[in-house]
Coordinates of C-alpha atoms in Angstrom, one line a residue:
M1 CA 114.3 105.0 151.4
N2 CA 115.7 108.1 150.2
A3 CA 114.2 110.2 147.4
V4 CA 116.1 108.6 144.8
A5 CA 114.7 104.9 145.7
T6 CA 111.6 105.7 145.9
V7 CA 111.5 107.4 142.4
R8 CA 113.0 104.4 140.9
A9 CA 110.8 102.1 142.5
A10 CA 107.4 103.9 141.5
A11 CA 109.2 103.7 138.1
A12 CA 109.9 99.9 138.3
K13 CA 107.5 97.5 137.2
A14 CA 103.4 98.0 138.3
L15 CA 102.1 95.4 141.4
P16 CA 98.7 96.7 142.3
I17 CA 97.2 95.9 145.9
G18 CA 93.7 95.2 146.0
I19 CA 91.1 94.0 148.6
Q20 CA 88.5 91.1 148.5
T21 CA 85.1 92.8 149.1
N22 CA 83.5 90.2 151.6
G23 CA 86.9 91.5 153.7
I24 CA 85.5 95.3 153.9
K25 CA 84.1 95.3 157.0
H26 CA 85.1 95.1 160.8
T27 CA 84.1 92.4 163.2
H28 CA 81.6 89.5 162.3
A29 CA 79.0 90.5 164.1
E30 CA 78.9 94.0 162.5
A31 CA 76.3 93.8 159.5
M32 CA 78.0 93.9 155.6
P33 CA 78.2 97.2 154.3
D34 CA 76.3 98.3 151.5
V35 CA 78.4 98.2 148.0
D36 CA 78.6 102.1 148.0
T37 CA 80.1 101.9 151.3
R38 CA 82.6 99.7 150.7
F39 CA 84.1 101.8 147.7
R40 CA 84.1 104.5 149.7
M41 CA 86.0 102.8 152.8
V42 CA 88.3 101.6 150.4
R43 CA 88.7 104.3 148.7
D44 CA 89.2 106.8 151.9
A45 CA 91.5 103.9 153.2
G46 CA 94.6 105.4 150.5
V47 CA 96.2 101.9 150.1
F48 CA 94.1 100.0 147.8
D49 CA 94.1 100.0 143.8
Y50 CA 91.1 97.8 143.1
V51 CA 88.3 95.5 144.7
D52 CA 88.6 91.9 144.3
K53 CA 84.9 90.4 143.9
T54 CA 82.2 89.3 140.9
P55 CA 79.2 90.0 142.6
D56 CA 76.3 88.3 142.9
P57 CA 73.9 89.1 139.3
D58 CA 71.7 91.6 141.7
Q59 CA 74.4 93.7 142.6
I60 CA 76.1 94.1 139.4
E61 CA 75.3 96.9 138.5
D62 CA 75.8 98.8 142.0
F63 CA 79.5 97.5 141.4
A64 CA 79.5 99.4 138.5
R65 CA 78.1 102.7 139.8
A66 CA 80.1 102.4 142.5
S67 CA 83.5 101.7 140.5
E68 CA 83.1 104.7 138.7
K69 CA 82.1 107.5 141.1
Y70 CA 85.3 106.0 143.3
G71 CA 87.6 105.8 141.0
I72 CA 88.2 102.2 142.4
P73 CA 88.4 99.2 139.4
V74 CA 86.9 95.8 140.0
R75 CA 89.9 94.3 138.4
C76 CA 89.3 91.1 139.1
G77 CA 87.2 88.1 141.0
G78 CA 86.5 84.7 141.5
W79 CA 83.9 81.9 142.1
F80 CA 83.6 77.8 142.6
Y81 CA 82.4 75.3 140.4
A82 CA 81.7 71.8 140.2
L83 CA 82.9 69.9 136.8
G84 CA 79.5 69.0 134.8
E85 CA 77.4 71.4 136.4
D86 CA 78.9 74.9 136.6
E87 CA 80.1 75.6 133.3
P88 CA 77.1 77.4 132.1
L89 CA 77.8 79.5 135.5
L90 CA 81.7 80.0 134.7
L91 CA 80.4 81.9 131.4
K92 CA 78.0 84.2 133.6
N93 CA 80.9 85.3 135.8
L94 CA 83.2 85.9 132.9
D95 CA 80.5 87.9 131.3
T96 CA 80.4 89.7 134.2
A97 CA 84.1 89.7 134.4
R98 CA 83.3 91.7 131.2
R99 CA 80.8 94.0 132.2
L100 CA 82.8 95.0 134.8
G101 CA 86.5 95.5 133.2
S102 CA 87.8 92.7 135.7
T103 CA 90.9 91.1 133.5
I104 CA 91.3 88.2 136.1
H105 CA 88.9 85.6 137.2
N106 CA 90.0 83.3 139.7
V107 CA 88.9 79.6 139.8
Q108 CA 87.7 77.4 142.2
V109 CA 87.3 73.4 140.8
K110 CA 85.7 71.1 143.7
T111 CA 87.3 68.0 144.3
L112 CA 84.3 66.1 143.1
R113 CA 82.2 66.7 139.8
A114 CA 78.7 67.5 140.2
D115 CA 77.7 63.5 139.5
G116 CA 80.0 62.9 143.0
R117 CA 83.1 61.4 141.2
P118 CA 86.6 62.6 141.7
A119 CA 87.2 65.7 138.7
T120 CA 90.9 64.1 137.6
D121 CA 93.6 65.7 136.7
E122 CA 92.5 65.5 132.9
D123 CA 89.3 67.0 133.9
V124 CA 90.7 69.9 135.2
A125 CA 93.1 70.5 132.8
E126 CA 90.1 70.1 129.9
F127 CA 87.9 72.8 132.1
Y128 CA 91.1 75.0 132.3
A129 CA 91.2 74.7 128.2
F130 CA 87.5 75.6 127.9
A131 CA 87.5 78.4 130.6
F132 CA 90.8 79.6 128.8
E133 CA 89.2 79.7 125.5
E134 CA 86.0 81.4 126.6
G135 CA 87.9 83.6 129.2
A136 CA 89.8 85.0 125.6
K137 CA 87.1 85.8 123.7
R138 CA 85.9 88.6 126.5
G139 CA 89.5 89.9 127.4
V140 CA 89.3 88.0 130.8
E141 CA 92.1 85.1 132.0
P142 CA 90.7 82.4 134.4
C143 CA 93.5 81.4 136.6
F144 CA 93.3 78.3 138.9
E145 CA 93.7 78.4 142.4
I146 CA 95.5 76.7 145.2
H147 CA 92.6 76.2 147.9
V148 CA 90.9 73.8 150.4
N149 CA 88.0 71.7 149.7
M150 CA 89.3 71.8 145.8
W151 CA 91.4 69.5 143.8
S152 CA 94.5 71.8 144.5
E153 CA 94.7 71.0 148.1
D154 CA 96.3 68.2 147.4
F155 CA 99.3 70.5 146.0
R156 CA 101.3 67.6 144.3
R157 CA 98.5 68.0 141.7
V158 CA 99.1 71.5 140.5
E159 CA 102.3 70.7 138.6
T160 CA 100.9 67.7 136.8
V161 CA 97.5 69.5 135.5
A162 CA 100.0 72.4 134.4
R163 CA 102.3 70.3 132.4
L164 CA 99.2 69.1 131.0
V165 CA 98.1 72.5 130.4
E166 CA 100.9 73.2 128.7
G167 CA 101.1 70.1 126.4
R168 CA 97.9 71.4 124.9
G169 CA 100.1 74.6 123.6
L170 CA 98.2 77.0 126.3
P171 CA 100.1 78.9 129.6
F172 CA 99.1 78.0 132.7
R173 CA 97.9 80.6 134.9
M174 CA 97.2 80.1 138.1
T175 CA 96.4 82.2 141.9
L176 CA 98.8 81.7 144.7
D177 CA 97.0 81.4 147.9
H178 CA 99.8 80.2 150.0
S179 CA 97.5 80.7 153.3
H180 CA 96.7 76.9 152.1
V181 CA 100.5 75.8 152.3
I182 CA 101.5 77.5 155.3
F183 CA 99.0 76.5 158.1
K184 CA 99.7 73.0 157.1
I185 CA 103.1 73.2 157.9
D186 CA 103.7 71.2 161.7
H187 CA 100.0 70.0 161.3
P188 CA 99.7 66.4 160.8
D189 CA 95.8 66.3 160.6
E190 CA 95.5 69.2 157.7
Q191 CA 98.0 67.1 156.1
D192 CA 96.1 64.0 156.0
V193 CA 93.0 66.1 154.5
S194 CA 94.7 65.9 151.6
G195 CA 97.0 63.2 151.7
I196 CA 99.8 64.6 151.9
R197 CA 101.4 63.5 155.4
E198 CA 103.5 60.6 153.9
D199 CA 105.5 62.8 151.5
V200 CA 105.9 65.7 153.7
A201 CA 107.7 63.5 156.3
A202 CA 109.2 61.9 154.2
G203 CA 110.7 65.1 152.1
R204 CA 109.0 64.4 148.7
L205 CA 106.8 67.3 149.3
V206 CA 108.2 70.3 150.8
L207 CA 105.8 72.9 152.9
D208 CA 108.4 75.1 154.5
P209 CA 109.6 78.1 152.2
Y210 CA 112.9 78.7 153.9
R211 CA 114.2 75.0 152.5
P212 CA 114.7 74.3 149.1
G213 CA 112.2 72.9 146.7
H214 CA 109.5 74.2 148.6
V215 CA 106.3 73.8 146.5
C216 CA 105.3 77.8 146.6
G217 CA 108.6 78.0 145.2
T218 CA 108.3 75.4 142.4
W219 CA 105.0 77.2 141.5
I220 CA 106.5 80.8 141.1
E221 CA 110.0 79.7 139.6
A222 CA 108.1 78.4 137.2
G223 CA 105.9 81.4 135.9
W224 CA 102.6 80.2 136.4
V225 CA 101.4 82.6 139.2
R226 CA 99.4 85.4 137.6
H227 CA 97.2 86.4 140.8
C228 CA 97.8 86.2 144.1
H229 CA 95.6 86.1 147.3
A230 CA 97.7 87.5 150.8
R231 CA 95.5 86.3 153.8
A232 CA 97.9 85.9 157.0
A233 CA 98.5 82.4 158.2
V234 CA 101.4 80.3 160.1
P235 CA 102.1 77.0 160.7
N236 CA 99.9 74.2 162.4
N237 CA 97.8 77.7 162.4
P238 CA 95.5 77.7 165.6
R239 CA 91.4 76.2 164.6
N240 CA 88.9 78.8 164.4
T241 CA 87.2 78.3 167.8
A242 CA 85.2 81.3 167.6
A243 CA 83.0 79.5 165.3
T244 CA 81.7 75.7 164.6
G245 CA 80.2 74.2 161.3
P246 CA 77.3 72.5 161.0
D247 CA 79.3 69.7 162.2
G248 CA 79.6 70.9 165.4
K249 CA 83.5 71.2 165.0
P250 CA 85.6 75.0 165.2
G251 CA 86.5 76.3 161.4
R252 CA 89.8 74.7 159.8
G253 CA 92.1 77.9 160.6
I254 CA 93.7 79.6 157.6
Q255 CA 93.6 82.8 158.8
Y256 CA 95.7 84.9 161.2
P257 CA 95.9 88.8 162.5
F258 CA 98.6 90.6 160.5
V259 CA 98.6 93.0 162.9
D260 CA 98.1 92.8 167.1
P261 CA 94.2 92.6 166.7
G262 CA 94.2 93.3 170.7
P263 CA 93.1 92.0 174.3
G264 CA 90.7 89.4 174.2
N265 CA 90.0 90.2 170.1
Y266 CA 91.8 86.6 169.2
D267 CA 90.9 83.1 170.7
A268 CA 95.1 82.7 170.6
A269 CA 98.2 84.3 171.8
W270 CA 99.0 86.5 168.9
D271 CA 102.7 86.1 168.0
G272 CA 103.9 88.7 164.8
A273 CA 107.3 86.2 164.6
L274 CA 105.2 83.5 163.7
L275 CA 104.2 85.1 160.1
E276 CA 107.4 85.1 158.9
P277 CA 107.3 82.1 156.5
W278 CA 103.6 83.2 155.3
K279 CA 105.9 86.9 154.8
E280 CA 108.9 84.8 153.3
V281 CA 106.7 83.6 150.2
V282 CA 105.3 87.1 149.4
R283 CA 109.2 88.2 149.7
Q284 CA 110.0 85.1 146.9
L285 CA 107.2 85.9 144.8
M286 CA 107.7 89.8 145.0
R287 CA 111.6 89.0 143.8
H288 CA 110.8 86.9 141.0
H289 CA 108.3 89.2 139.8
A290 CA 110.9 92.6 139.8
A291 CA 113.6 90.2 138.5
D292 CA 111.8 87.9 135.4
P293 CA 110.7 90.5 132.5
E294 CA 108.3 87.4 131.6
S295 CA 106.5 87.5 134.8
R296 CA 102.6 87.5 134.6
L297 CA 101.8 88.3 138.3
G298 CA 99.7 91.0 137.8
Q299 CA 98.1 92.2 141.6
I300 CA 97.6 91.0 145.0
S301 CA 94.5 90.9 146.9
T302 CA 94.2 90.9 150.5
E303 CA 91.7 88.2 152.0
F304 CA 90.8 88.6 155.9
I305 CA 87.4 87.4 155.2
P306 CA 84.8 86.1 157.9
N307 CA 83.7 82.6 156.6
L308 CA 83.8 79.4 159.4
D309 CA 87.5 78.5 158.3
Y310 CA 88.8 81.9 158.5
G311 CA 87.3 84.4 160.6
E312 CA 83.8 83.9 161.2
G313 CA 83.0 84.8 164.6
C314 CA 86.0 87.3 164.9
R315 CA 86.0 90.2 167.2
Y316 CA 89.3 92.0 165.1
S317 CA 88.5 94.5 162.2
L318 CA 88.7 92.5 159.0
F319 CA 89.4 95.9 156.8
E320 CA 91.9 97.0 159.4
Q321 CA 93.7 93.7 158.7
S322 CA 93.7 93.9 155.1
I323 CA 94.7 98.0 155.6
A324 CA 97.5 97.0 157.6
C325 CA 98.6 94.1 155.4
A326 CA 98.5 96.1 152.3
G327 CA 100.8 98.8 154.1
W328 CA 103.6 95.9 154.4
L329 CA 102.8 94.8 150.5
R330 CA 103.6 98.2 149.7
E331 CA 106.7 98.5 151.6
T332 CA 107.9 95.2 150.6
W333 CA 107.0 95.7 147.2
A334 CA 108.8 99.3 147.3
E335 CA 111.7 97.8 148.9
I336 CA 112.5 95.1 146.5
S337 CA 111.7 97.3 143.8
A338 CA 114.5 99.8 144.8
S339 CA 116.9 97.0 145.6
R340 CA 116.7 95.6 142.1
N341 CA 117.3 99.1 140.3
G342 CA 119.6 100.6 143.1

C-alpha cells in the first residue's frame, strides 16, 4: 500500500480490533496470566485497540485498574443466560459494563429456558426488548450472538427474531461469530445438531459464503451486525481431539489455527487455504461497513480460546494466533478502506 492510500485508510471509518481476554495465554497447559499481565501483553503486542470481557465480580476492579494503567479500554464483554432465571444476572453484567466503560454487551441465550422448556422466538424477542431497555439506561448496547448450544444455533431463527424485534420498533443488533456457521459446511453431523441438514441439502439455507443468499450475507446486508468475534474455523472443521468432555467425546471443533501452528502442535494437518471461506465472510462484512454510511459495526474481537469445543488441550499459542489474526484483520480493513476511498 502506498503512502497516499495509507493516509486515506487511516482517515476512513474506524474499525477497532480487540481480543477476548480468555485467549491472552499461550498453550492450554499454561496457567492463565493475572489481569495486569494480560493487559500488559495486549499493550506490548501493539495490534489491539481494546479487550473484550465481562470479568467475574472479584476481578472487576482489577480490570478497571489495568485498563487505566495500560491505556487499553474494556470496550465490550459478554455472558450467557437462561431465560426465566438469569434476568438479574444480565442487569449485574450491564452494570459491570457501565463501570468499565464498555459500550457493547454480547448476549448468548440458551436454547432451553430455566424450567427446561425451549425458548421460543417470541421469548427471545421479549428478552431482547428487556435487554435493550435496560442497556439503554446504562449506555450499553446488547448484541445477541450466533453461537452453538444457544437458540441461534438454528440459523433459520435469527431472521425471524430480528423481524419480531423490529416489529416492536427496536433495532436488532447481533454479534456475528461466523465460525459457528463455517464449521458446519460439509459437516452433516453438525448440521443435524440444529436440524438444518435437510434445508442445507435443498438449498433453502445456504452456508457457503461464495453462494448468493448465504446466511451470513443476509445478516450483514440487513445491517444487523454490531459486533463481531473473529475465531478462525474451516468447513468440516476437525474435532478437537486434544480434549474430551464428560461424555468422553472430543470437542466439537470450532477453532482452527490462523497461521501454521508448527509440527506436532495441532491434531490435524494444517492447510491455510481452508481458511478462505471464513476470511471471505470477514471481507464481506468489512466491505459492507466501508460502503454503508448506516453501518453499525463497531469492532471486531479476536477470540482464540481454550475451551472444550475450541482450543482445550492446544499446544499452539492462542495469543500468537490472535496476534496473527489481528494483523490480517488490520491489513484487510486498510486495503478495503483504501479501495473504497481511493
